[in-house]
XYZ file of C-alpha atoms in Angstrom:
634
model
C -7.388 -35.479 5.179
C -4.054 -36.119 4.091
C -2.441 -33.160 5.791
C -4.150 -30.868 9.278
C -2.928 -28.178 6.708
C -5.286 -28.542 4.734
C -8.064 -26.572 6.591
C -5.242 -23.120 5.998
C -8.570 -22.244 3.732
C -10.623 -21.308 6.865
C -8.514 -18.347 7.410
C -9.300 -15.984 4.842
C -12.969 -17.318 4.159
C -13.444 -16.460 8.139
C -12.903 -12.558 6.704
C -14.970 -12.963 3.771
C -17.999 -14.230 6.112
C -17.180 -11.180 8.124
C -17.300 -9.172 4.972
C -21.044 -10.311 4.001
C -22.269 -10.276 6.995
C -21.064 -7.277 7.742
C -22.371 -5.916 4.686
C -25.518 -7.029 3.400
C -26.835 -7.079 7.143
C -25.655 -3.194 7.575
C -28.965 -1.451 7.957
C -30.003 -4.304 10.742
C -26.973 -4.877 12.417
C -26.080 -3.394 15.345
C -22.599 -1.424 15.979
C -21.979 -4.046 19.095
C -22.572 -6.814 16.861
C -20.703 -5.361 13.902
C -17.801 -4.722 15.897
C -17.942 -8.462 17.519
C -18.620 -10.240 13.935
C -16.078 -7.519 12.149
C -12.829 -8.211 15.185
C -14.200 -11.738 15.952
C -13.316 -13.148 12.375
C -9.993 -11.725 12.197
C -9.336 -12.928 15.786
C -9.957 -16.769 14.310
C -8.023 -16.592 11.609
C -5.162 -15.189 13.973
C -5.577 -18.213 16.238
C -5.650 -20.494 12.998
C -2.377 -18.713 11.559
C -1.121 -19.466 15.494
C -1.935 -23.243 14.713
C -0.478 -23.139 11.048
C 2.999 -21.262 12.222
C 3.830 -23.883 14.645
C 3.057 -26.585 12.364
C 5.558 -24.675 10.006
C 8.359 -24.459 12.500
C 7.505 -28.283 13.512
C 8.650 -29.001 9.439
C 5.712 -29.318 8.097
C 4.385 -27.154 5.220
C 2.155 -27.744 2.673
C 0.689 -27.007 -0.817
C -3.601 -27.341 -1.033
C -5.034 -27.594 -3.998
C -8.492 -27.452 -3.778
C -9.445 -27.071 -7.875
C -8.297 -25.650 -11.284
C -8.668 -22.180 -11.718
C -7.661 -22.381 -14.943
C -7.870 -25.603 -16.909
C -6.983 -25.105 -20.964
C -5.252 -27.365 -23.011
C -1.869 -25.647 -22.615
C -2.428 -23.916 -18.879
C -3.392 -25.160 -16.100
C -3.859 -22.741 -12.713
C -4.993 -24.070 -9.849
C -6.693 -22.747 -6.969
C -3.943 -23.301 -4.443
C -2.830 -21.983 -0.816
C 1.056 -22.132 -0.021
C 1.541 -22.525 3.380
C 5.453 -22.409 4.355
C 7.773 -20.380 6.352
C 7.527 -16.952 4.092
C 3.313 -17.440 4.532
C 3.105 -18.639 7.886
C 5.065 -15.558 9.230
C 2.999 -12.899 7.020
C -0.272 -14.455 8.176
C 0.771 -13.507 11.606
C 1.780 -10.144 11.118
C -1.360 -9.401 8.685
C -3.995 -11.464 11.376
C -2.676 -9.937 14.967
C -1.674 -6.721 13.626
C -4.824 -6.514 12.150
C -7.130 -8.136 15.070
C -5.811 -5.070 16.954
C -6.908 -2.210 14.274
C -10.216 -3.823 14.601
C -10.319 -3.695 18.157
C -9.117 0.012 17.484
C -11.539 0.866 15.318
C -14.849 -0.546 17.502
C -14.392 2.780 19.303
C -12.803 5.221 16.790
C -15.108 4.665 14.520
C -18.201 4.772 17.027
C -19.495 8.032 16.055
C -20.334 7.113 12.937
C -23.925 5.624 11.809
C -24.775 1.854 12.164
C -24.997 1.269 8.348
C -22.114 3.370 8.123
C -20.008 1.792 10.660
C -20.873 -1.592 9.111
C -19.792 -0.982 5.965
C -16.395 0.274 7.222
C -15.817 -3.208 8.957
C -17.088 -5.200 5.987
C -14.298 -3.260 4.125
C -11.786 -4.051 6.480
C -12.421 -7.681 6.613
C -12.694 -8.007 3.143
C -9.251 -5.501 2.955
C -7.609 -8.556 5.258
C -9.529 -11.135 3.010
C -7.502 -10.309 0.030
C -4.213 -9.385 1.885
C -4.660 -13.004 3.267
C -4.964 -14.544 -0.371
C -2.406 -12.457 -1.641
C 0.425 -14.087 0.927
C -1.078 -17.491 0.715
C -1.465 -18.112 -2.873
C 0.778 -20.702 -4.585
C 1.030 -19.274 -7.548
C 1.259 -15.844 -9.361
C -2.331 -15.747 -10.551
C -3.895 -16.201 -7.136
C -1.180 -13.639 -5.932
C -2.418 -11.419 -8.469
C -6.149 -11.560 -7.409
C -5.288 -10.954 -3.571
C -2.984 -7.841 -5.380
C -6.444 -6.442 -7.337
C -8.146 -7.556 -4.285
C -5.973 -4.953 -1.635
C -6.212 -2.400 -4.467
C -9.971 -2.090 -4.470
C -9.844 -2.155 -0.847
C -7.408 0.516 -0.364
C -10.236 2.915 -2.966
C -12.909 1.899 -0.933
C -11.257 2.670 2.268
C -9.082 5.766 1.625
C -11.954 7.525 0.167
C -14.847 5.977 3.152
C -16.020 9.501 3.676
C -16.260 10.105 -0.089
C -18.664 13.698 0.821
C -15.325 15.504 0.913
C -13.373 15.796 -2.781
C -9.963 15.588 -1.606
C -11.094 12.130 -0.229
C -12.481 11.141 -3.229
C -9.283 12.829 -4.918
C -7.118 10.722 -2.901
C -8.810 7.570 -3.374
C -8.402 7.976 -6.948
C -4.620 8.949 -6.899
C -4.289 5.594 -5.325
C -6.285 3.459 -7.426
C -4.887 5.163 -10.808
C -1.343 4.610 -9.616
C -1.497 1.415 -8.341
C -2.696 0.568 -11.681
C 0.431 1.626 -13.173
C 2.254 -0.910 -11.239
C -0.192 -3.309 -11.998
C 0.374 -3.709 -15.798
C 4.109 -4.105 -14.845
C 3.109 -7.352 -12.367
C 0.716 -8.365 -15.647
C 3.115 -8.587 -18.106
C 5.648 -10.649 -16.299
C 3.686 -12.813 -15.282
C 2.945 -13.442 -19.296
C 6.452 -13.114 -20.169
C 6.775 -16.421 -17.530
C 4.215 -17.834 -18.246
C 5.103 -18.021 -22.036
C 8.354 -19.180 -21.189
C 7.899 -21.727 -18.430
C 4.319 -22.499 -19.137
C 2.982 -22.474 -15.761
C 2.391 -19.990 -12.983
C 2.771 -22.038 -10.141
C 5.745 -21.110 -7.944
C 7.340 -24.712 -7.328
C 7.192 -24.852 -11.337
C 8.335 -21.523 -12.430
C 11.616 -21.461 -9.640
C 12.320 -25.239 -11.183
C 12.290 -24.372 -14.622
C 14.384 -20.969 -14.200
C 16.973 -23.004 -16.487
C 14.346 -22.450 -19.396
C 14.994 -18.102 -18.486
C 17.614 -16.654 -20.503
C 19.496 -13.596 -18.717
C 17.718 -11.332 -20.964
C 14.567 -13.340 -19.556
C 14.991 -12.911 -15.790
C 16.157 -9.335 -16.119
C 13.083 -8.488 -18.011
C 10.867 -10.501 -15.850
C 12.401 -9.136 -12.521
C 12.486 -5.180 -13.434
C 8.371 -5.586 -14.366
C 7.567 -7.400 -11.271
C 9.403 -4.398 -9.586
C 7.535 -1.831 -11.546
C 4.567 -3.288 -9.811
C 6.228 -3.420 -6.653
C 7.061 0.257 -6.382
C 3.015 1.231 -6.879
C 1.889 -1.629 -4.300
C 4.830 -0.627 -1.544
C 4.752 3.397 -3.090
C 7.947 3.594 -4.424
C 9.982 6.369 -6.210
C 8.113 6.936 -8.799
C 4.988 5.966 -7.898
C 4.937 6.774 -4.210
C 2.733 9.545 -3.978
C -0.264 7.924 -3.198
C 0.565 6.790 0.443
C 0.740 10.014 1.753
C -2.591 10.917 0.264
C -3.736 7.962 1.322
C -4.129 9.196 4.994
C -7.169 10.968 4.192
C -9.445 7.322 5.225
C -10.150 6.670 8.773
C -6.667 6.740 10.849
C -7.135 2.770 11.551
C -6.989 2.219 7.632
C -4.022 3.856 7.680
C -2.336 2.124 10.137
C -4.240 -1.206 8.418
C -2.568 0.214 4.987
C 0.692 1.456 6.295
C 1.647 -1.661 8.699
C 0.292 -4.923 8.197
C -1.517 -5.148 4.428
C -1.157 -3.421 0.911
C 2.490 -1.922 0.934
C 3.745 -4.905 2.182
C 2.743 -6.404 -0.791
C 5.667 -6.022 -2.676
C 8.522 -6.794 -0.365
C 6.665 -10.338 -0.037
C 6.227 -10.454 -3.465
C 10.125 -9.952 -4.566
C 11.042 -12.244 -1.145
C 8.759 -14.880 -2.264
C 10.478 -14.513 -6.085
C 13.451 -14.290 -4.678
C 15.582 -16.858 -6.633
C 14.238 -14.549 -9.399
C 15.652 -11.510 -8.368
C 19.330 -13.249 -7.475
C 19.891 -14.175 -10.593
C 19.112 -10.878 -12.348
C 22.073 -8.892 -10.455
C 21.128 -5.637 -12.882
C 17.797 -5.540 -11.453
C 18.928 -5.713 -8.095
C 20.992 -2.610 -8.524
C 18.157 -0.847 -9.633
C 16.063 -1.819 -6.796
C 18.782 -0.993 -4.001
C 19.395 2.239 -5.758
C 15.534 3.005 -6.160
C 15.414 1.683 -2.593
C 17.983 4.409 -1.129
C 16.616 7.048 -3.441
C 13.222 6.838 -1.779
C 14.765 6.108 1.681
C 16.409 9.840 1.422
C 13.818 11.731 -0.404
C 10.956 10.675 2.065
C 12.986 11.229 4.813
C 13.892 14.625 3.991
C 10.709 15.440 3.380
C 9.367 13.984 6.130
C 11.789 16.953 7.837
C 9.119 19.731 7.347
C 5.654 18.078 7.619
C 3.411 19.746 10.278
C 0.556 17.249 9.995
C 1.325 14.792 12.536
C -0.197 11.772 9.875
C 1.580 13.504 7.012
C 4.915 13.014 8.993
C 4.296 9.171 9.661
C 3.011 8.574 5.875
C 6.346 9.848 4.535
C 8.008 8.001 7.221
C 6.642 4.544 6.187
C 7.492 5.464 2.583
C 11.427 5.846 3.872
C 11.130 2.902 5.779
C 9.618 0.412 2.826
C 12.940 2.071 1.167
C 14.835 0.456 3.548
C 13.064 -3.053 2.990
C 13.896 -2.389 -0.840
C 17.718 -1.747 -0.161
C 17.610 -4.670 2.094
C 16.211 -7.156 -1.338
C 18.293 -5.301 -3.663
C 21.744 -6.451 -1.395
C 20.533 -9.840 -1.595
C 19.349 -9.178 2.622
C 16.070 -11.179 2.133
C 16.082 -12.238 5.414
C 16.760 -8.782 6.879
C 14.031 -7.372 4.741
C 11.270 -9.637 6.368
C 12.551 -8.868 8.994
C 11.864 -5.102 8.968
C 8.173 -5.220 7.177
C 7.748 -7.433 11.208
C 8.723 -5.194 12.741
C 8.097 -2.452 11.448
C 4.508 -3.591 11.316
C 4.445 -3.347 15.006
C 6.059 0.255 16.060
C 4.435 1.729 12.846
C 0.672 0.494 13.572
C 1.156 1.116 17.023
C 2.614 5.037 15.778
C -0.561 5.558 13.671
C -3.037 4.516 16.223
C -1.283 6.364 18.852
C -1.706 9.527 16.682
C -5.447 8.787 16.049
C -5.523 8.943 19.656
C -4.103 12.163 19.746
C -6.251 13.701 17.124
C -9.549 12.071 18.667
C -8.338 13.893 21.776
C -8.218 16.998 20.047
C -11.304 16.798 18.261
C -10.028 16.383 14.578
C -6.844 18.756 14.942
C -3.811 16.973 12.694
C -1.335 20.351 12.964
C 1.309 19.521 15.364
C 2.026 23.299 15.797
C -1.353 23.331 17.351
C -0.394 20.556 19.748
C 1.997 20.217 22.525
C 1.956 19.081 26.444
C -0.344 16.239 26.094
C 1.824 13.704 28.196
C -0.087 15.139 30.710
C -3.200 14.546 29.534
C -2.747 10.906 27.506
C -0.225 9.404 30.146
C -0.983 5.384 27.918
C -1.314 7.368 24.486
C 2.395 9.267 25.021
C 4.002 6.314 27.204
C 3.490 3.756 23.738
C 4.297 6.546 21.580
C 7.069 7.422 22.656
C 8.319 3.454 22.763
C 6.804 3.838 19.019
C 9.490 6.456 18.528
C 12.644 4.555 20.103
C 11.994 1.511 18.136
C 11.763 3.323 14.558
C 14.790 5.651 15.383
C 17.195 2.061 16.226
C 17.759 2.260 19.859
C 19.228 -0.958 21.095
C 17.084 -2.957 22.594
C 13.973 -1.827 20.938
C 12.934 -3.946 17.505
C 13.371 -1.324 14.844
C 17.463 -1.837 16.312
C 17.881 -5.265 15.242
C 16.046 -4.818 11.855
C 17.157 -1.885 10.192
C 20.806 -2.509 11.547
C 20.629 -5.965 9.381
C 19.893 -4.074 6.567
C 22.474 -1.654 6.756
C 25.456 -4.233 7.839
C 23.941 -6.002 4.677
C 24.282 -3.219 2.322
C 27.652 -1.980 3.613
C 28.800 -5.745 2.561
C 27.728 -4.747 -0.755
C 29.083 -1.136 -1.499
C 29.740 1.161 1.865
C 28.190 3.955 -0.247
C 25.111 2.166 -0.011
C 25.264 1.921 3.888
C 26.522 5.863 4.195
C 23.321 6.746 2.358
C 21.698 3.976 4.521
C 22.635 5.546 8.170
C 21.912 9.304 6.704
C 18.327 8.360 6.608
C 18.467 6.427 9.479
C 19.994 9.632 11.432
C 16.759 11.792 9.719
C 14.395 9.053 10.589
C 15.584 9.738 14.666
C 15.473 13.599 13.790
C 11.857 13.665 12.735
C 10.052 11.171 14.559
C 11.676 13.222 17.573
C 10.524 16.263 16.530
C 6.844 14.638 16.146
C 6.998 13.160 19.267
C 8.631 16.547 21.070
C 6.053 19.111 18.835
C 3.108 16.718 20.576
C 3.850 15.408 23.818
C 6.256 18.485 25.537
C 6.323 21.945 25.999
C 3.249 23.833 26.746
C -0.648 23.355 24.875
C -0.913 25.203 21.806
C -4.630 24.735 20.855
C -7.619 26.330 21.669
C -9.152 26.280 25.153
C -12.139 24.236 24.106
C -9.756 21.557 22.549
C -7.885 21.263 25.798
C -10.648 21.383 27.843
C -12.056 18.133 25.927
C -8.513 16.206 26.324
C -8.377 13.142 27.497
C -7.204 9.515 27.441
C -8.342 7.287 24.827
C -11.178 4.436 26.233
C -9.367 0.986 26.132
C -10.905 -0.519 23.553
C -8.245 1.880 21.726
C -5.176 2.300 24.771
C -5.438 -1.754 24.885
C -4.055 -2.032 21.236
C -1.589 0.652 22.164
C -0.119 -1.220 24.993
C 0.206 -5.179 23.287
C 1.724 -3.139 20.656
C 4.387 -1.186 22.121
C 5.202 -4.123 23.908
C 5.955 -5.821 20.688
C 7.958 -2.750 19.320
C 10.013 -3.538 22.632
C 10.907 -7.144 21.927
C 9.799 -7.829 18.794
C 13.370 -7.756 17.546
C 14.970 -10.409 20.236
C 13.967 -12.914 17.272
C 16.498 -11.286 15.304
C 19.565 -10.882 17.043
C 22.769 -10.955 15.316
C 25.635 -13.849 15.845
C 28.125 -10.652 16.433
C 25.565 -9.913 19.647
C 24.615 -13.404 20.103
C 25.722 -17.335 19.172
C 22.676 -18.371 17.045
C 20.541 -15.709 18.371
C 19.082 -14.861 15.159
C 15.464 -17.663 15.079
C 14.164 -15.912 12.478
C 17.244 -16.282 10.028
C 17.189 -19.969 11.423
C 12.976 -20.526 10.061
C 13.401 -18.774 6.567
C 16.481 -20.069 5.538
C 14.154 -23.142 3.942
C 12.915 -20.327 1.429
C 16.064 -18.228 0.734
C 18.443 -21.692 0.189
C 18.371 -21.633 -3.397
C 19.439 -17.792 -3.430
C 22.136 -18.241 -1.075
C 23.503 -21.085 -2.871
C 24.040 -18.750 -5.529
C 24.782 -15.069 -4.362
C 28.148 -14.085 -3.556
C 29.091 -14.055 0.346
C 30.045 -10.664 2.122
C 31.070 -11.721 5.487
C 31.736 -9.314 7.692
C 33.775 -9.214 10.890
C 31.937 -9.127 14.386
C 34.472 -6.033 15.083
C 33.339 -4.304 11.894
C 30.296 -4.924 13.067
C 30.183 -3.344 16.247
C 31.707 -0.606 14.592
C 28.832 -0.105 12.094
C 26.183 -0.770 15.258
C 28.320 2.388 17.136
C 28.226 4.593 14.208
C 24.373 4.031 13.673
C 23.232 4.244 17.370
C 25.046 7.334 18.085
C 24.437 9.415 15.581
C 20.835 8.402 15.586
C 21.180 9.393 19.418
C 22.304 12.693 18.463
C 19.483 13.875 15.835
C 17.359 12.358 18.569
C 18.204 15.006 21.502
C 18.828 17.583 18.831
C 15.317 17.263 18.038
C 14.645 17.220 21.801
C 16.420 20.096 22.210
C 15.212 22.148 19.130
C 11.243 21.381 19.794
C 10.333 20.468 23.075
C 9.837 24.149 23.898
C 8.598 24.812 20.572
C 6.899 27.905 20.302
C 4.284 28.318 17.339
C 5.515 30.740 14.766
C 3.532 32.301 11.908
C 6.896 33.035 9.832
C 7.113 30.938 6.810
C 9.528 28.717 5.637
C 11.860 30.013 3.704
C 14.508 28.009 1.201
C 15.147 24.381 1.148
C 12.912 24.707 4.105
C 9.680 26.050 1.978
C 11.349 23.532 -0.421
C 11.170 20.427 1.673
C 7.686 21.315 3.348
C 5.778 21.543 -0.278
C 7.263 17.939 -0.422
C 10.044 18.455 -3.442
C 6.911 19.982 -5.232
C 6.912 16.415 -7.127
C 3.292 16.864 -7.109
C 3.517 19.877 -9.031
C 6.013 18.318 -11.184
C 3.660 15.142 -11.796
C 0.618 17.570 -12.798
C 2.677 19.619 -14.951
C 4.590 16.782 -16.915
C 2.116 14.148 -16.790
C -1.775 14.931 -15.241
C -1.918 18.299 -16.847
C -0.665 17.281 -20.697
C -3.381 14.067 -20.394
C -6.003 16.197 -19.736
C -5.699 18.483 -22.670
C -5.160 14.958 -24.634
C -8.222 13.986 -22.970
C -10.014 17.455 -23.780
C -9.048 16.795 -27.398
C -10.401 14.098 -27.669
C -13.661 14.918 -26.154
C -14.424 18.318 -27.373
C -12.782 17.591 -31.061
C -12.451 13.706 -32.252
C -15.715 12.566 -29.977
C -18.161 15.256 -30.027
C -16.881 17.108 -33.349
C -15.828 14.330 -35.501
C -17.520 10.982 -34.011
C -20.750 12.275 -32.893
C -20.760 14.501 -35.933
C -20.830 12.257 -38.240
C -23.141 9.682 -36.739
C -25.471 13.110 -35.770
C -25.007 14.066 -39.024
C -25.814 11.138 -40.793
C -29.353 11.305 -38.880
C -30.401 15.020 -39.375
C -29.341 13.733 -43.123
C -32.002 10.913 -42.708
C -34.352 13.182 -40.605
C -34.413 15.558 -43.411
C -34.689 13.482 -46.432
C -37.603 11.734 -45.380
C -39.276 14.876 -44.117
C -38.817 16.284 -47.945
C -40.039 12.680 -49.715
C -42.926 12.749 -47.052
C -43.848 15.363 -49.098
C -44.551 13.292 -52.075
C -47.108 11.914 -50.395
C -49.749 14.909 -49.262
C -53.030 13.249 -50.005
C -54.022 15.803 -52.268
C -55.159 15.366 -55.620
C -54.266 18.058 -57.879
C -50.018 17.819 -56.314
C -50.212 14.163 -57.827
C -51.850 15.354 -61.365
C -49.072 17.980 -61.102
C -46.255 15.605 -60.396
C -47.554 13.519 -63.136
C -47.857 16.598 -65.737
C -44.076 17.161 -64.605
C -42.501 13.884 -65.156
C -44.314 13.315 -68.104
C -42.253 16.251 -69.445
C -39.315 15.237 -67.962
C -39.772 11.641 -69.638
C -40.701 13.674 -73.130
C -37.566 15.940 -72.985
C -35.535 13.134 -72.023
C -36.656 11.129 -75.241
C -36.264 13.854 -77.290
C -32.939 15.496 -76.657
C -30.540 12.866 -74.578
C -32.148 9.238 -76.342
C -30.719 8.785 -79.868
């Protein structure tokens, strides 16, 4: 063994085993041993990702190839694992972030039936299986097979209790969308390889010199299209939201650590790509900012306390986008860390809440459970600070990285930038107030059964919020702090080429602070504004009225998809059913069989059996042949 990093392929077979295990064994395995097998595996590849990361920071990374994938006389793809900063740092985030929704889900998920609640776990590990190959591939073809692979998953998973429609409705949306994105990803991945002849990322980023602009820009804008259906971007970002209906761990599995993640690391790990196409950039900062706003505002209205973080982690991957599109690479890893932590730890902290109240996802039926959930409302609340930018919490350092970055670039870009940032305090607020304060709005039953979550599920709660807390010291800006900012320090081996190349926007430390001021105040005022406004919040039957009624049917882009787009297909679809298939296709080839059917029923004829028809027939052509001789032969 040339290199200890070669064994990196024991940490996404360890969830595969869990996967098939988990699976075929579901009708003998016990929910104990499903929930040790289904957590266990993830927990080893976590402590093998542990291993690999330090090796990475020591200097040493490493390509495996292990065999050709592909082996033609003009192609060759091999079945290789990338392990490097950009990897190492992702398998962390997608192993512990993901050991913890296991642990989660051991006792969320205990009510269901043993076969049941095996199959969920084999779906998870094999959800983290093909998350893991997606990050550690070394080339786009492996990439693209972890991509499928967290697609499938996300069907399987969204629509786990697929007895109810809208489940199975929502699964779909997500599959058939993400599909969309996917031919985008295809085809550029063609367009290289036809260009560069390879796949392989070391190749392809060598031989950019073969790209011509037209090339890269092409190239760039189709790996975004798929981007923007993996990490549910304007326009295909109506999915995630949907995509609550699966068990609340999935969502925070979904949301946090796996699929939309996907395409941030996809466009960081291209990202040499990406700086050299400057036209695609702009459209991904202003696609970024677009879907930043538009979440955010709708966000504004939601009731459903999921529905509120959904469109809050579509606003937030916005963010991530802006942060690529200004060239912030760095800045964008940055926030997918962290907000991996404060947004799995906000998911499972609301899964706590509505296992508390048996079901109930209406915030208007909530209210005054700090009482009741002292752990539950103590992390959520941390959960809250961190995504709203309060100095010190993590989601400070990230997002403020972002926005210094993009006011480099065009301070229109940061204005829009620090609006959403300002609605982002507003509405997680408002959740947090509409929950936790103010008196209990449900039914007596439902508060009579409230109570703190067991720790199997407060435990996760806790190591999170803790890393919502400092999960952002590894971050912090020279303006704050000489050479404070590690992480900056252990990427910069992937983003050299690209800032050998991009243009430099330095700012000055006292611009700086004045950017941090502007941010943390006015977040700090939509935050007690919020405070103010719901936590004596009174439930109202009145209905929204306006932009209100406007914002709370979510834009009614929905409405607008089924009505441009679902609703024409169908009739094209009902066309082509009721008139081409069944009228013209299967009336012809049903035709041309009743023709048969009915031809040989009239020549069966010929052949009755009885005597005198024959001496007839024979009488007859006789005749025929005698008038034929006489009148038409000369």
């Amino acid at each position: 063994m040339n290199n200890v990093l070669q064994i990196v392929w024991l940490i996404p077979i360890l969830p595969l085993i869990g996967f098939l295990i988990n699976g075929l064994g579901r009708k003998q395995l016990s929910k104990t041993l499903t929930g040790i097998i289904g957590s266990g595996v993830i927990l080893g590849s976590f402590l093998i990702s542990l291993f690999v990361f330090f090796n990475v920071k020591s200097g040493n990374t490493h390509v495996a190839h292990y065999f050709n994938f592909i082996n033609t006389e003009s192609i060759k793809v091999g079945f290789d694992l990338q392990i490097d900063q950009l990897s190492s740092l992702f398998l962390l985030i997608i192993t512990g972030v993901g050991f913890l929704i296991h642990v989660y889900s051991t006792s969320y998920m205990h009510e269901e039936e043993s076969k049941d609640f095996a199959k969920y776990f084999s779906y998870l590990n094999l959800f983290v299986f093909s998350m893991l190959l997606l990050v550690m591939g070394g080339n786009y073809i492996i990439m693209f097979i972890g991509w499928e692979g967290v697609g499938l998953c996300s069907y399987l998973l969204i629509g786990f209790w697929f007895t109810n429609n809208n489940y199975n409705d929502a699964a779909k949306k997500a599959f058939v969308m993400n599909r969309i994105g996917d031919l985008g990803f295809l085809l550029a991945v063609f367009w290289l390889i036809s260009k560069t002849g390879t796949a392989d990322y070391h190749e392809v980023f060598a031989n950019v010199s073969k790209l011509s602009t037209f090339d890269i820009t092409g190239i760039t804008l189709l790996l975004f299209v798929g981007a923007t259906g993996k990490s549910a971007q304007i326009p295909l970002y109506t999915w995630l939201p949907d995509a609550m209906a699966g068990p609340t761990p999935v969502s925070a599995l979904i949301h946090a650590a796996t699929m939309v993640t996907a395409g941030i690391y996809m466009i960081a790990r291209s990202n040499i790509l990406f700086t050299m196409a400057p036209f695609t950039q702009c459209v991904i900062t202003i696609i970024g900012l677009a879907t930043a706003v538009l979440a955010a505002t709708i966000a504004l209205k939601q009731n459903d306390i999921k529905k509120v973080l959904a469109y809050s982690t579509v606003s937030q991957l916005g963010y991530m986008f802006v942060g690529l599109g200004v060239g912030a690479y760095t800045g964008a890893v940055f926030h997918v860390m962290t907000h991996a932590f404060f947004k799995a730890l906000l998911f499972l902290g609301a899964g706590s809440v509505i296992h508390a109240m048996g079901g109930e996802q209406d915030m208007r039926n909530m209210g005054g459970l700090k009482k009741y959930m002292s752990i539950t409302h103590i992390t959520f609340l941390i959960g809250c600070i961190a995504i709203a930018g309060m100095p010190p919490f993590s989601g400070f350092f990230s997002k403020d990285e972002i926005l210094a970055e993009a006011f480099a670039k065009n301070p229109v870009y940061w204005g829009v930038g620090v609006l959403t940032a300002f609605m982002t305090a507003f509405y997680m607020f408002r959740l947090y107030a509409m929950t936790f304060t103010g008196k209990f709005r449900g039914t007596h039953d439902q508060e009579h059964h409230l109570h703190e979550s067991p720790v199997a599920i407060t435990i996760p709660l806790v190591i999170l919020a803790i890393l919502a807390i400092i999960g952002g010291w590894v971050g912090v800006p020279e303006a704050l702090m000489h050479g404070g900012h590690r992480l900056e320090a252990f990427l910069e081996p992937i983003f050299t080429g690209s800032n050998a190349i991009a243009a430099k926007h330095e700012l000055t430390h006292s611009t700086e602070y004045t950017l941090m001021a502007v941010s943390v105040v006015g977040a700090l005022m939509a935050l007690l504004y919020a405070w103010n406004k719901f936590s004596k919040y009174e439930k109202s039957t009145a209905e929204e009225t306006g932009l209100g009624k406007v914002l709370e049917n979510k834009w009614y882009v929905d409405e607008l998809y089924d009505a441009i787009i679902v609703k024409p297909l169908q009739s094209i679809a009902a066309f082509f059913n009721n008139v081409v298939e069944k009228k013209g296709i299967d009336g012809f080839v049903n035709g041309v069989g009743k023709a048969v059917n009915y031809g040989s029923r009239q020549i069966r004829l010929l052949q009755s059996g009885q005597v005198s028809a024959y001496v007839l027939m024979m009488v007859i052509g006789i005749l025929v042949l005698f008038i034929i001789q006489l009148f038409f032969i000369k």
